[in-house]
Structures are given as structure tokens and as C-alpha cells.
Coordinates of C-alpha atoms in Angstrom, one line a residue:
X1 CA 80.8 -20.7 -5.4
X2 CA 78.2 -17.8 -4.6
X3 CA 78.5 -16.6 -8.6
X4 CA 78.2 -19.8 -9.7
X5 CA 75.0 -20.6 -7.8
X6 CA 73.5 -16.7 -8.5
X7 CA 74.0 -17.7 -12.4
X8 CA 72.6 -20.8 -11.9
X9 CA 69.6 -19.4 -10.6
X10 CA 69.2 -16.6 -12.7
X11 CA 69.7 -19.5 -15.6
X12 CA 67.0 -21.2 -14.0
X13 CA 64.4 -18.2 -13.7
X14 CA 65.3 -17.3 -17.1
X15 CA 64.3 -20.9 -18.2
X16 CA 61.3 -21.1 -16.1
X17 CA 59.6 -17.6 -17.7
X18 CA 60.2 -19.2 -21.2
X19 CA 58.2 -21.9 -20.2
X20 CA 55.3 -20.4 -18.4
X21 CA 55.2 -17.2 -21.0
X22 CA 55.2 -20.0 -24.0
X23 CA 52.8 -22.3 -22.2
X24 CA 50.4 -19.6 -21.8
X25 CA 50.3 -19.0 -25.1
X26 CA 49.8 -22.4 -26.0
X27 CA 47.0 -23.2 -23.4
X28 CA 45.1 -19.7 -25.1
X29 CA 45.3 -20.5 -28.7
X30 CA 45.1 -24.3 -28.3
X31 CA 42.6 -25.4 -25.5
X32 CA 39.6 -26.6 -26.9
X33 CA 37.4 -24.9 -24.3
X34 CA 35.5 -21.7 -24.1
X35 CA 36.7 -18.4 -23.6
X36 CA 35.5 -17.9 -19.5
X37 CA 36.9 -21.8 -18.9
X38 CA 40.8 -21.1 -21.0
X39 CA 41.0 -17.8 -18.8
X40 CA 40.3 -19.9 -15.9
X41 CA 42.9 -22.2 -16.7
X42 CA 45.5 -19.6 -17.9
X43 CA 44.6 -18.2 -13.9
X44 CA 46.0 -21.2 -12.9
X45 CA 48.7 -21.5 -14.8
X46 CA 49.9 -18.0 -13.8
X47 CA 49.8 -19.1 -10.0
X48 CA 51.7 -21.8 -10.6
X49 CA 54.2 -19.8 -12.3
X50 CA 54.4 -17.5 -9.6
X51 CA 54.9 -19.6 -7.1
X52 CA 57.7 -21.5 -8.8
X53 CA 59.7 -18.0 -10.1
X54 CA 59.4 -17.1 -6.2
X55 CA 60.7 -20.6 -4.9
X56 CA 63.6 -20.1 -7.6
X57 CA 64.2 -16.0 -6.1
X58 CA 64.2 -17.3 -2.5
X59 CA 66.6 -20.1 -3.3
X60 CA 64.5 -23.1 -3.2
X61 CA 65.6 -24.4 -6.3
X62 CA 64.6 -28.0 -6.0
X63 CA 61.5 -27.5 -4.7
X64 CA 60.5 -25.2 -7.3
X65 CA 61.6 -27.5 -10.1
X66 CA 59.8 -30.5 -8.0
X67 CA 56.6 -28.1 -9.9
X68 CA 58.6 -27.0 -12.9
X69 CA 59.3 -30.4 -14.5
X70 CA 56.4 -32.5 -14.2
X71 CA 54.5 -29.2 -15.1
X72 CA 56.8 -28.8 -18.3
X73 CA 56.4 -32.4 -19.2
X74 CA 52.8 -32.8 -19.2
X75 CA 52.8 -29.4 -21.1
X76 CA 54.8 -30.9 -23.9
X77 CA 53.1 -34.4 -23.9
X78 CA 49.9 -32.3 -24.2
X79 CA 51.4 -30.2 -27.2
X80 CA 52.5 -32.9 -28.8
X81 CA 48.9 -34.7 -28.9
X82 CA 47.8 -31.4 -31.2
X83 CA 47.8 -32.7 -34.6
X84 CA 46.6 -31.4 -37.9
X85 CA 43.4 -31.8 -39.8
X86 CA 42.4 -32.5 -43.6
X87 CA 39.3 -32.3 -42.2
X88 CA 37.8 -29.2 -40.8
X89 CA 35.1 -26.5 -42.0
X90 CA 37.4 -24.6 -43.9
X91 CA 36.7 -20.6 -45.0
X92 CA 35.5 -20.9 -48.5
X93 CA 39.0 -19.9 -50.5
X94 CA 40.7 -22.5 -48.8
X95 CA 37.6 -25.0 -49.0
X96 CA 39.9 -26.9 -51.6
X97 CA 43.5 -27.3 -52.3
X98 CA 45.1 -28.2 -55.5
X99 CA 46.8 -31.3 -56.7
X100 CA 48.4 -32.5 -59.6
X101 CA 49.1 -34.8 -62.3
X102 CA 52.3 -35.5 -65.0
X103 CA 51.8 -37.3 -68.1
X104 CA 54.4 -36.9 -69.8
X105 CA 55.1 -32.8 -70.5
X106 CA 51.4 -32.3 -69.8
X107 CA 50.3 -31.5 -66.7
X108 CA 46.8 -31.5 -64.8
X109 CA 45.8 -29.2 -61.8
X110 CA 42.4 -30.0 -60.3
X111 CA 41.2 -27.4 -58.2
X112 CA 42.4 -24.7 -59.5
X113 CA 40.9 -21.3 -57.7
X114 CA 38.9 -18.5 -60.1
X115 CA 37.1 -17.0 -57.9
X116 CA 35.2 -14.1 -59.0
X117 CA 35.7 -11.4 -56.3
X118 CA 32.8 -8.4 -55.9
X119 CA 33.9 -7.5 -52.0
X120 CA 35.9 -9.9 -49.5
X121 CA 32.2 -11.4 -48.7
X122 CA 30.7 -11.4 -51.4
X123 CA 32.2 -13.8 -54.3
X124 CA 31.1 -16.7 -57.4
X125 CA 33.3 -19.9 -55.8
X126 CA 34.8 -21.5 -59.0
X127 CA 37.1 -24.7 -58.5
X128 CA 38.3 -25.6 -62.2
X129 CA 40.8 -28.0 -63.9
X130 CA 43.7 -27.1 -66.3
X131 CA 45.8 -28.4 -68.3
X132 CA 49.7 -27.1 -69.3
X133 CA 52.3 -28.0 -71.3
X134 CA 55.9 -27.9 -69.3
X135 CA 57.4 -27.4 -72.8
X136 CA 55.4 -24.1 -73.2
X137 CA 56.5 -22.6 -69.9
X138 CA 57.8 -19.4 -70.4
X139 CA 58.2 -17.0 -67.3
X140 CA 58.5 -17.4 -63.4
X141 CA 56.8 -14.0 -61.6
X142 CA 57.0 -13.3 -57.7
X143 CA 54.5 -10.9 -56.4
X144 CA 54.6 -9.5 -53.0
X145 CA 51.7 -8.3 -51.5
X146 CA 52.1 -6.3 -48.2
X147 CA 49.4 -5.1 -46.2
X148 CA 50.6 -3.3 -43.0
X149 CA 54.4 -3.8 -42.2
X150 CA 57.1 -3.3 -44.7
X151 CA 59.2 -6.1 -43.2
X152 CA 56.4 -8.7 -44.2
X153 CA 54.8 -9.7 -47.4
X154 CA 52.6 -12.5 -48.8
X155 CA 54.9 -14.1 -51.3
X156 CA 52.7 -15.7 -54.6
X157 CA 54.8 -17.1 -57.5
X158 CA 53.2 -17.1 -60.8
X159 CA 54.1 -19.7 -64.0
X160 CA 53.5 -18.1 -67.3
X161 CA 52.8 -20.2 -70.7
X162 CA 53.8 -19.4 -74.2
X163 CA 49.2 -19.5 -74.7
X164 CA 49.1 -16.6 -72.2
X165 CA 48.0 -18.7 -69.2
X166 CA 49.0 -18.1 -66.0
X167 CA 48.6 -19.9 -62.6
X168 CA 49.8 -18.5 -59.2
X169 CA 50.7 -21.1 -56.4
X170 CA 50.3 -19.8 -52.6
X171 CA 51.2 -21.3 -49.7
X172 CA 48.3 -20.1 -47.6
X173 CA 47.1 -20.5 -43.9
X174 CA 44.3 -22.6 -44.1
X175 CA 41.6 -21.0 -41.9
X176 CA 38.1 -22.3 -41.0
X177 CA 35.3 -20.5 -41.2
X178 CA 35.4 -18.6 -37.8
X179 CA 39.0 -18.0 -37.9
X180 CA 41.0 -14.6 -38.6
X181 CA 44.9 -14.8 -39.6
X182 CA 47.0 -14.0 -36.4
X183 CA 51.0 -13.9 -37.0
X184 CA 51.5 -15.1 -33.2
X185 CA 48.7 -17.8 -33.5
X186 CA 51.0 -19.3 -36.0
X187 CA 53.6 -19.6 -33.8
X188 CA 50.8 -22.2 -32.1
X189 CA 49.6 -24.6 -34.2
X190 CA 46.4 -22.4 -34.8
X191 CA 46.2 -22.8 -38.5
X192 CA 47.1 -25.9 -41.1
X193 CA 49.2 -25.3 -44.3
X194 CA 47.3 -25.4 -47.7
X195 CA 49.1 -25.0 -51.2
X196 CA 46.3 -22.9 -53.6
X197 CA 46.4 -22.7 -57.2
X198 CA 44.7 -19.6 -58.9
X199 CA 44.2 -17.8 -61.5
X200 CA 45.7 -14.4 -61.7
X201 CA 42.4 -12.8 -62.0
X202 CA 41.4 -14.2 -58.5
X203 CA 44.6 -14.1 -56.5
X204 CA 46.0 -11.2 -57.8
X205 CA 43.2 -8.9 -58.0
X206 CA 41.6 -9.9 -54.6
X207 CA 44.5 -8.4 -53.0
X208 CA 45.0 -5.3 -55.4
X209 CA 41.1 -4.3 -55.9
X210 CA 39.8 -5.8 -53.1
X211 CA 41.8 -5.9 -50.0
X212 CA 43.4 -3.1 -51.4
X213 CA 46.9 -4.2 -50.8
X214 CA 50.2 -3.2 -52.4
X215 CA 51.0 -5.2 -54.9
X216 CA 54.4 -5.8 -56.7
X217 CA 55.4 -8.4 -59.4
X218 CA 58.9 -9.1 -60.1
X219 CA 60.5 -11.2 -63.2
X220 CA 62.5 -14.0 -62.1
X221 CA 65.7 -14.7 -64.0
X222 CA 65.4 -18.6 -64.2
X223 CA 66.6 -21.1 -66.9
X224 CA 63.8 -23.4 -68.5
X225 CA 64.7 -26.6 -67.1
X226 CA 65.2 -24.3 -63.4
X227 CA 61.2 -23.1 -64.2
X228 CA 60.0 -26.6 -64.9
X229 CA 62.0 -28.3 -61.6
X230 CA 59.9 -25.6 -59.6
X231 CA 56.5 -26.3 -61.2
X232 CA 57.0 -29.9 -60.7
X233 CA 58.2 -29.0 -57.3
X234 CA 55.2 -27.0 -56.4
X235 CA 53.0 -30.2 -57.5
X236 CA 55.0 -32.6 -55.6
X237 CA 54.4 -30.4 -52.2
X238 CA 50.5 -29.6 -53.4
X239 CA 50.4 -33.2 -53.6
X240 CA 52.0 -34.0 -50.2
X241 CA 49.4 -31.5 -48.7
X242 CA 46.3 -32.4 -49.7
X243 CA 47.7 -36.3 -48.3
X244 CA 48.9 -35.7 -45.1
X245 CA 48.5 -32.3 -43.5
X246 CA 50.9 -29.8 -41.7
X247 CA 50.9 -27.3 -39.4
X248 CA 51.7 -23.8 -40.9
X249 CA 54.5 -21.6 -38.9
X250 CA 54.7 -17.8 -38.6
X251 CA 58.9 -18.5 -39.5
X252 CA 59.6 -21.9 -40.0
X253 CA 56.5 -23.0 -42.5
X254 CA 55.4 -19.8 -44.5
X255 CA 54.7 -18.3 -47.9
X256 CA 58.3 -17.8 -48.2
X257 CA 60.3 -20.1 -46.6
X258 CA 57.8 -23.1 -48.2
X259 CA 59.5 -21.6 -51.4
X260 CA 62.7 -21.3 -50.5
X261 CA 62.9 -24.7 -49.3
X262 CA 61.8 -26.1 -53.2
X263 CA 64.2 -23.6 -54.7
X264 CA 66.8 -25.0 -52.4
X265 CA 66.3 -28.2 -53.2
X266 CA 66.8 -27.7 -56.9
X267 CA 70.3 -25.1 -55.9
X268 CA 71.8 -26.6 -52.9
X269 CA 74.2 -23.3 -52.8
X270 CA 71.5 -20.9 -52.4
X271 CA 72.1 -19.0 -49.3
X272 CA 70.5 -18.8 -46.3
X273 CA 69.6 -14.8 -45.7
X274 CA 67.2 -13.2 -42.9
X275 CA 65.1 -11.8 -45.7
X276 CA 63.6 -14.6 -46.8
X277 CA 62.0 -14.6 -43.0
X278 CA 61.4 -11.1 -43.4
X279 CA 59.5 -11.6 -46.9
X280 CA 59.3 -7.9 -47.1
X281 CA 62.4 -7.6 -47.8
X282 CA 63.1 -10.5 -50.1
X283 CA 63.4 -7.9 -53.1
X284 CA 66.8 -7.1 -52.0
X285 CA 67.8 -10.7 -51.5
X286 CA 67.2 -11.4 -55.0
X287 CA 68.6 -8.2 -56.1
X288 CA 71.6 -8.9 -54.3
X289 CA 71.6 -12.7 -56.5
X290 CA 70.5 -11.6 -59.3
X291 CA 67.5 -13.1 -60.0
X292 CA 65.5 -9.8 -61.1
X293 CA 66.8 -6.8 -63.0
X294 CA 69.6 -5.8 -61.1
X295 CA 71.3 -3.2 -63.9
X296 CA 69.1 -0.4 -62.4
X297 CA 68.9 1.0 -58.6
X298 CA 67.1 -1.5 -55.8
X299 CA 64.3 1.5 -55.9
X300 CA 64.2 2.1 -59.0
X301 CA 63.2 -1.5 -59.8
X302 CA 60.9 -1.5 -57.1
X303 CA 58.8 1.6 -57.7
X304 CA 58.4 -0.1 -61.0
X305 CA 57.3 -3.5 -59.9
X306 CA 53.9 -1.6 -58.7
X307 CA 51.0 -3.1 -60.5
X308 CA 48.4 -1.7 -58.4
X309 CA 47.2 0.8 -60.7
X310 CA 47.4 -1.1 -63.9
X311 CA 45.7 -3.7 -61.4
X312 CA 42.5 -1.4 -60.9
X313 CA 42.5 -0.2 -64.2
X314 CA 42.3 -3.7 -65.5
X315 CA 39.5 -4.9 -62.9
X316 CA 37.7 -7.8 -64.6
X317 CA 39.5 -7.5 -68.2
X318 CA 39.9 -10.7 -69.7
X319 CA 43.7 -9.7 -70.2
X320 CA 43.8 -9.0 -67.1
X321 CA 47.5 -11.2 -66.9
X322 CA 49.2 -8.9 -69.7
X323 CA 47.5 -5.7 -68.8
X324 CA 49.2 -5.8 -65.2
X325 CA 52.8 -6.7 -67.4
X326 CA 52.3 -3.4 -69.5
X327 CA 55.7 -1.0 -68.7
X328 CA 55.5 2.0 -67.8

């Protein structure tokens, strides 16, 4: 009887600093106060915390979760009051998301990004509309652009046309103006999901010339009527976002995962793998399915998916698109 009540307890302790360490994240990323009055609050919160992990050490089990449920409750009936916004003051290369139209095989994207970087502050905002034939689409590119950690990596996928367009979708945070990206605020609801469509000059090139990221670009093996299901699919969710908006999610609603949900759709079968959390790793996973060059070594293939250099010495070339696609 003594284990059973000792596991108990320790299942309840266990249960009680999930809460309270959660919670506290939540009050400081979501409480629409200033920064002396959320530190106030998160004072609070940690005495009541206290006081409820020492009722639970001392034995007072019931009296501690006499504080620990109507605590938790109101916590979650709070969270669940936080909705997203269409509507915010949104950092200028998220200011607009794109959307779609079918008519027939031609296909209309209004808002398309071309952007024409000089530094990270200092850019010509361009919005544009284009037009595309489904019947000319030729190639499916991903590029992964890291930044710090090897194990993560912006994921863009970019549609190329028998004319020589191309046109990158991102799933992006959507930040407002005062905002910075934070991989544990978006655990918490501190950013909306936007889909952005852009040029390859813009997207691209801010993050090889201008953030100064590393870029790699790797050809997807996909059959024609696989590349237009995507496309469409990409326009379907663009559309879906720009109606109704959603909360994006460090793991569960990312660059990568808003992907591999679409592709998913379209191949039931494809399998669930950790790397497609870890995006840094997601050229292995296709590697490993065949959907780039797998004939030479993993490393092989991805020292030579580098564009960074072809990137710079591109710059603002016109050709910009092919130049970055000229082997080595």
C-alpha cells in the first residue's frame, strides 16, 4: 500500500511541475500585459506552485489538488480563449499572403513576393500577380536553409516551368512588426501561420546574400501529375490561410510538417520519420525514399546541393533561377 501511495504521489508531483512549468510559459508569452505586470503575475504563479508541490511532498494530496485543479482549469479555459488573427500589423514580408485561382490548367497567384533585398532593413516591397500553366510544370526543388543548428532547417519548395519561371512557396511564421522568431514561443501560440509565394530572386537570395545562411537545393524525383497535385495543394492551403487563420507550431505546424502533411495527402504510404521534425535532417529521409539522387553517397550529394556561392556570384542577375542550377 505504502509503494502504491509513494508512486502515486510522485505521479502526482510529476503532473503538477508539467503544469506550472507549461503554464508559466504560457502566462510569459501570451499575457497581454507589460513586462513589470507578467513578472508580477509569473511571481504569483510560482508561489502557488510552490505551495502546492510542498502540500503533494508532505502528503496532503487533496488539499493540494483542492489548488491544482481549479488552477489548471481556469489556465486552460484561459488558453483556449487565445485565438488567431488575419488582422494584426504584420512585419513587412509577411504584410501579405498569397492566394490562388484555377481556370482550367492556368493558374493565378495574387501576391506573389519580389522583394528587392539591399540589407535585412532596407528593401523595394513588390506584391505582383502571375500567371502559370500546370501543363508547363516541369521540376519540384526543396531548399533548406539553415542558420545555426544542423538539426533544423527552413524548408522552401520551388515549382519550375518549361518558360524558366519559378515560384517558391513558404510556410512562414507570420510576425508583426515588433516581433523576433523564437522556436519556444511557437510552442505558445506567439505567432500565426502564413503561406508566402516568391520569387526565387527574393526568397532565395535573402537568405543566401543577405542573411547569409547556408543554402542547399535539392531535385525532387516527382511524376507530373504528383508535381501538379502538390501545386494545387499548396493553393488549396494558401487559400485556407488567408480565410481563416492558424496558429503556427514549433513541431506540429511548421515549414516541414505543413509539407509533409500535403505530400501525405496525395501518398497515403509515405512514412512517418523523425526527420521531417528535425528538417535538418530531412535530406537523408528523402535519400533513404528516393526522391533525390540517391546513386551517389548522402555527402556527396549534399556538398553538391550548396548554391551559396553560385548564389553570391549571381546577386541580382536576371538568371538568377538557372545560374544557382549550374553543376559544378
Amino acid at each position: 500500500m505504502f509503494v502504491f501511495r509513494l508512486t502515486g504521489r510522485i505521479i502526482l508531483v510529476l503532473i503538477s511541475i508539467l503544469v506550472f512549468v507549461w503554464g508559466g510559459f504560457a502566462l510569459w508569452y501570451q499575457l497581454p500585459l507589460g513586462a513589470l505586470a507578467t513578472i508580477g503575475c509569473l511571481v504569483i504563479w510560482t508561489a502557488i506552485a510552490f505551495s502546492v508541490l510542498w502540500l503533494e511532498i508532505k502528503g496532503r494530496s487533496l488539499r493540494a489538488l483542492i489548488v491544482l485543479i481549479p488552477v489548471t482549469v481556469a489556465l486552460f479555459y484561459w488558453w483556449n480563449t487565445i485565438t488567431p488573427s488575419l488582422t494584426r500589423i504584420w512585419s513587412d514580408d509577411v504584410a501579405q499572403t498569397v492566394t490562388g485561382t484555377l481556370n482550367g490548367n492556368q493558374v493565378t497567384l495574387s501576391n506573389v513576393r519580389n522583394f528587392e533585398w539591399r540589407s535585412r532593413e532596407d528593401f523595394t516591397p513588390r506584391w505582383e500577380v502571375r500567371n502559370y500553366d500546370l501543363e508547363d510544370l516541369a521540376s519540384v526543388d526543396v531548399f533548406l536553409s539553415y542558420w545555426s543548428n544542423p538539426a533544423i532547417a527552413h524548408t522552401l519548395v520551388s515549382f519550375g516551368f518549361n518558360d524558366g519561371q519559378h515560384v517558391v512557396f513558404s510556410a512562414e511564421i507570420r510576425k508583426e512588426r515588433h516581433e523576433e522568431f523564437s522556436e519556444i514561443g511557437g510552442f505558445f501560440k506567439e505567432f500565426e501561420l502564413a503561406m508566402i509565394a516568391a520569387d526565387e530572386r527574393d526568397i532565395v537570395r535573402l537568405r543566401t546574400n543577405i542573411r547569409k545562411e547556408d543554402v542547399y537545393r535539392y531535385r525532387i524525383r516527382m511524376a507530373p501529375e504528383m508535381r501538379q497535385a502538390l501545386f494545387l495543394s499548396y493553393i488549396d492551403n494558401a487559400n485556407h490561410l488567408a480565410q481563416k487563420a492558424n496558429f503556427y507550431n514549433t513541431i506540429t505546424a511548421n515549414c516541414t510538417t505543413v509539407i509533409f502533411d500535403m505530400v501525405r495527402a496525395i501518398t497515403p504510404d509515405l512514412p512517418i520519420d523523425y526527420r521531417v521534425v528535425l528538417s535538418g535532417y530531412l535530406p537523408g529521409y528523402l535519400y533513404d525514399l528516393g526522391a533525390i539522387d540517391n546513386q551517389k553517397p548522402l555527402e556527396e550529394v549534399e556538398k553538391s546541393a550548396s548554391i551559396n556561392q553560385r548564389a553570391i556570384n549571381a546577386d541580382r542577375d536576371p538568371d538568377f533561377s538557372a545560374k544557382i542550377r549550374i553543376e559544378n
